[in-house]
């Protein structure tokens, strides 16, 4: 990742894709872990963030949602999305795009 502007280092993160919910129904979602600091540019030390602030969560939430939906719509248009039978019904243009529009308007990520 590019250097973080205010902390002066590189941020790392871990993301896990879960495709099932607790009742084993199809429910794709991500779990993400982001550390409270960065690795210094020299790679030799840890730079912790301020105690009460790390990232502008609302700004990053909107950015993540926009970028994710842009790429998801591009993948769907290129027919690069999953093609298993239960998911095919989601690929029909109107209902599927309607779901994306509702996601774009949501305040949750």
Short mmCIF file of C-alpha atoms in Angstrom, two decimals:
data_model
loop_
_atom_site.label_atom_id
_atom_site.label_comp_id
_atom_site.label_asym_id
_atom_site.label_seq_id
_atom_site.Cartn_x
_atom_site.Cartn_y
_atom_site.Cartn_z
CA UNK A 1 0.00 0.00 0.00
CA UNK A 2 1.18 3.59 -0.47
CA UNK A 3 2.64 5.43 2.51
CA UNK A 4 0.07 6.76 4.94
CA UNK A 5 0.04 10.55 4.81
CA UNK A 6 -0.11 11.39 8.51
CA UNK A 7 1.64 8.48 10.19
CA UNK A 8 4.62 8.23 7.84
CA UNK A 9 4.57 4.52 7.14
CA UNK A 10 2.82 1.68 5.37
CA UNK A 11 -0.47 0.29 6.56
CA UNK A 12 -1.25 -3.40 6.35
CA UNK A 13 -4.51 -5.23 6.82
CA UNK A 14 -6.02 -8.70 6.75
CA UNK A 15 -9.32 -9.49 5.04
CA UNK A 16 -11.18 -12.80 5.16
CA UNK A 17 -14.02 -13.58 2.75
CA UNK A 18 -16.83 -15.59 4.28
CA UNK A 19 -19.37 -16.95 1.82
CA UNK A 20 -21.81 -18.49 4.29
CA UNK A 21 -23.84 -17.20 7.21
CA UNK A 22 -24.18 -18.91 10.58
CA UNK A 23 -27.09 -21.03 9.26
CA UNK A 24 -25.00 -22.12 6.25
CA UNK A 25 -26.98 -20.01 3.83
CA UNK A 26 -25.29 -18.06 1.06
CA UNK A 27 -24.16 -14.81 2.70
CA UNK A 28 -20.90 -13.42 1.28
CA UNK A 29 -19.23 -10.84 3.50
CA UNK A 30 -15.78 -9.67 4.58
CA UNK A 31 -14.14 -9.54 7.97
CA UNK A 32 -11.26 -7.06 8.06
CA UNK A 33 -8.56 -6.41 10.64
CA UNK A 34 -6.68 -3.13 10.49
CA UNK A 35 -3.88 -2.50 13.00
CA UNK A 36 -3.75 0.67 15.08
CA UNK A 37 -0.63 2.01 13.43
CA UNK A 38 1.82 1.59 10.58
CA UNK A 39 5.23 0.10 9.89
CA UNK A 40 7.77 2.92 9.48
CA UNK A 41 9.11 3.52 5.98
CA UNK A 42 12.51 2.17 7.09
CA UNK A 43 10.80 -1.07 8.18
CA UNK A 44 12.49 -0.95 11.56
CA UNK A 45 9.86 0.41 13.90
CA UNK A 46 6.16 0.56 14.64
CA UNK A 47 4.34 3.91 14.62
CA UNK A 48 1.16 3.79 16.67
CA UNK A 49 -1.79 6.00 15.82
CA UNK A 50 -3.25 8.53 18.22
CA UNK A 51 -5.18 6.89 21.01
CA UNK A 52 -8.63 8.14 20.00
CA UNK A 53 -8.27 8.39 16.22
CA UNK A 54 -6.89 6.17 13.49
CA UNK A 55 -8.86 6.49 10.28
CA UNK A 56 -11.69 8.71 9.03
CA UNK A 57 -14.18 5.84 9.13
CA UNK A 58 -17.09 7.58 7.41
CA UNK A 59 -14.93 8.83 4.55
CA UNK A 60 -13.31 5.43 4.08
CA UNK A 61 -16.69 3.68 4.29
CA UNK A 62 -18.08 5.76 1.43
CA UNK A 63 -14.89 5.30 -0.62
CA UNK A 64 -14.83 1.52 -0.06
CA UNK A 65 -18.53 1.18 -0.92
CA UNK A 66 -18.13 3.22 -4.13
CA UNK A 67 -15.01 1.37 -5.31
CA UNK A 68 -16.44 -2.04 -4.42
CA UNK A 69 -19.72 -1.39 -6.27
CA UNK A 70 -17.88 0.01 -9.32
CA UNK A 71 -15.77 -3.15 -9.57
CA UNK A 72 -18.71 -5.43 -8.84
CA UNK A 73 -20.78 -3.82 -11.60
CA UNK A 74 -17.83 -4.03 -14.01
CA UNK A 75 -17.34 -7.73 -13.18
CA UNK A 76 -21.05 -8.38 -13.69
CA UNK A 77 -21.00 -6.54 -17.03
CA UNK A 78 -17.98 -8.60 -18.10
CA UNK A 79 -19.78 -11.76 -16.93
CA UNK A 80 -16.92 -12.45 -14.52
CA UNK A 81 -19.18 -13.01 -11.50
CA UNK A 82 -19.81 -16.47 -10.07
CA UNK A 83 -21.94 -18.59 -12.35
CA UNK A 84 -23.36 -21.21 -10.00
CA UNK A 85 -27.05 -21.90 -10.63
CA UNK A 86 -28.45 -20.33 -7.42
CA UNK A 87 -26.56 -17.10 -8.14
CA UNK A 88 -27.59 -16.84 -11.78
CA UNK A 89 -30.99 -15.43 -10.88
CA UNK A 90 -29.20 -12.49 -9.22
CA UNK A 91 -27.50 -11.61 -12.50
CA UNK A 92 -30.68 -10.45 -14.22
CA UNK A 93 -30.21 -6.77 -14.93
CA UNK A 94 -33.08 -5.00 -13.19
CA UNK A 95 -33.27 -6.73 -9.78
CA UNK A 96 -29.49 -7.07 -9.50
CA UNK A 97 -28.78 -3.46 -10.42
CA UNK A 98 -31.55 -2.36 -8.07
CA UNK A 99 -29.80 -4.10 -5.20
CA UNK A 100 -26.56 -2.31 -6.10
CA UNK A 101 -28.32 1.06 -6.16
CA UNK A 102 -29.80 0.39 -2.70
CA UNK A 103 -26.32 -0.54 -1.43
CA UNK A 104 -24.87 2.66 -2.86
CA UNK A 105 -27.46 4.71 -0.96
CA UNK A 106 -26.90 2.89 2.33
CA UNK A 107 -24.89 4.45 5.13
CA UNK A 108 -23.50 1.07 6.16
CA UNK A 109 -20.60 -0.53 4.34
#
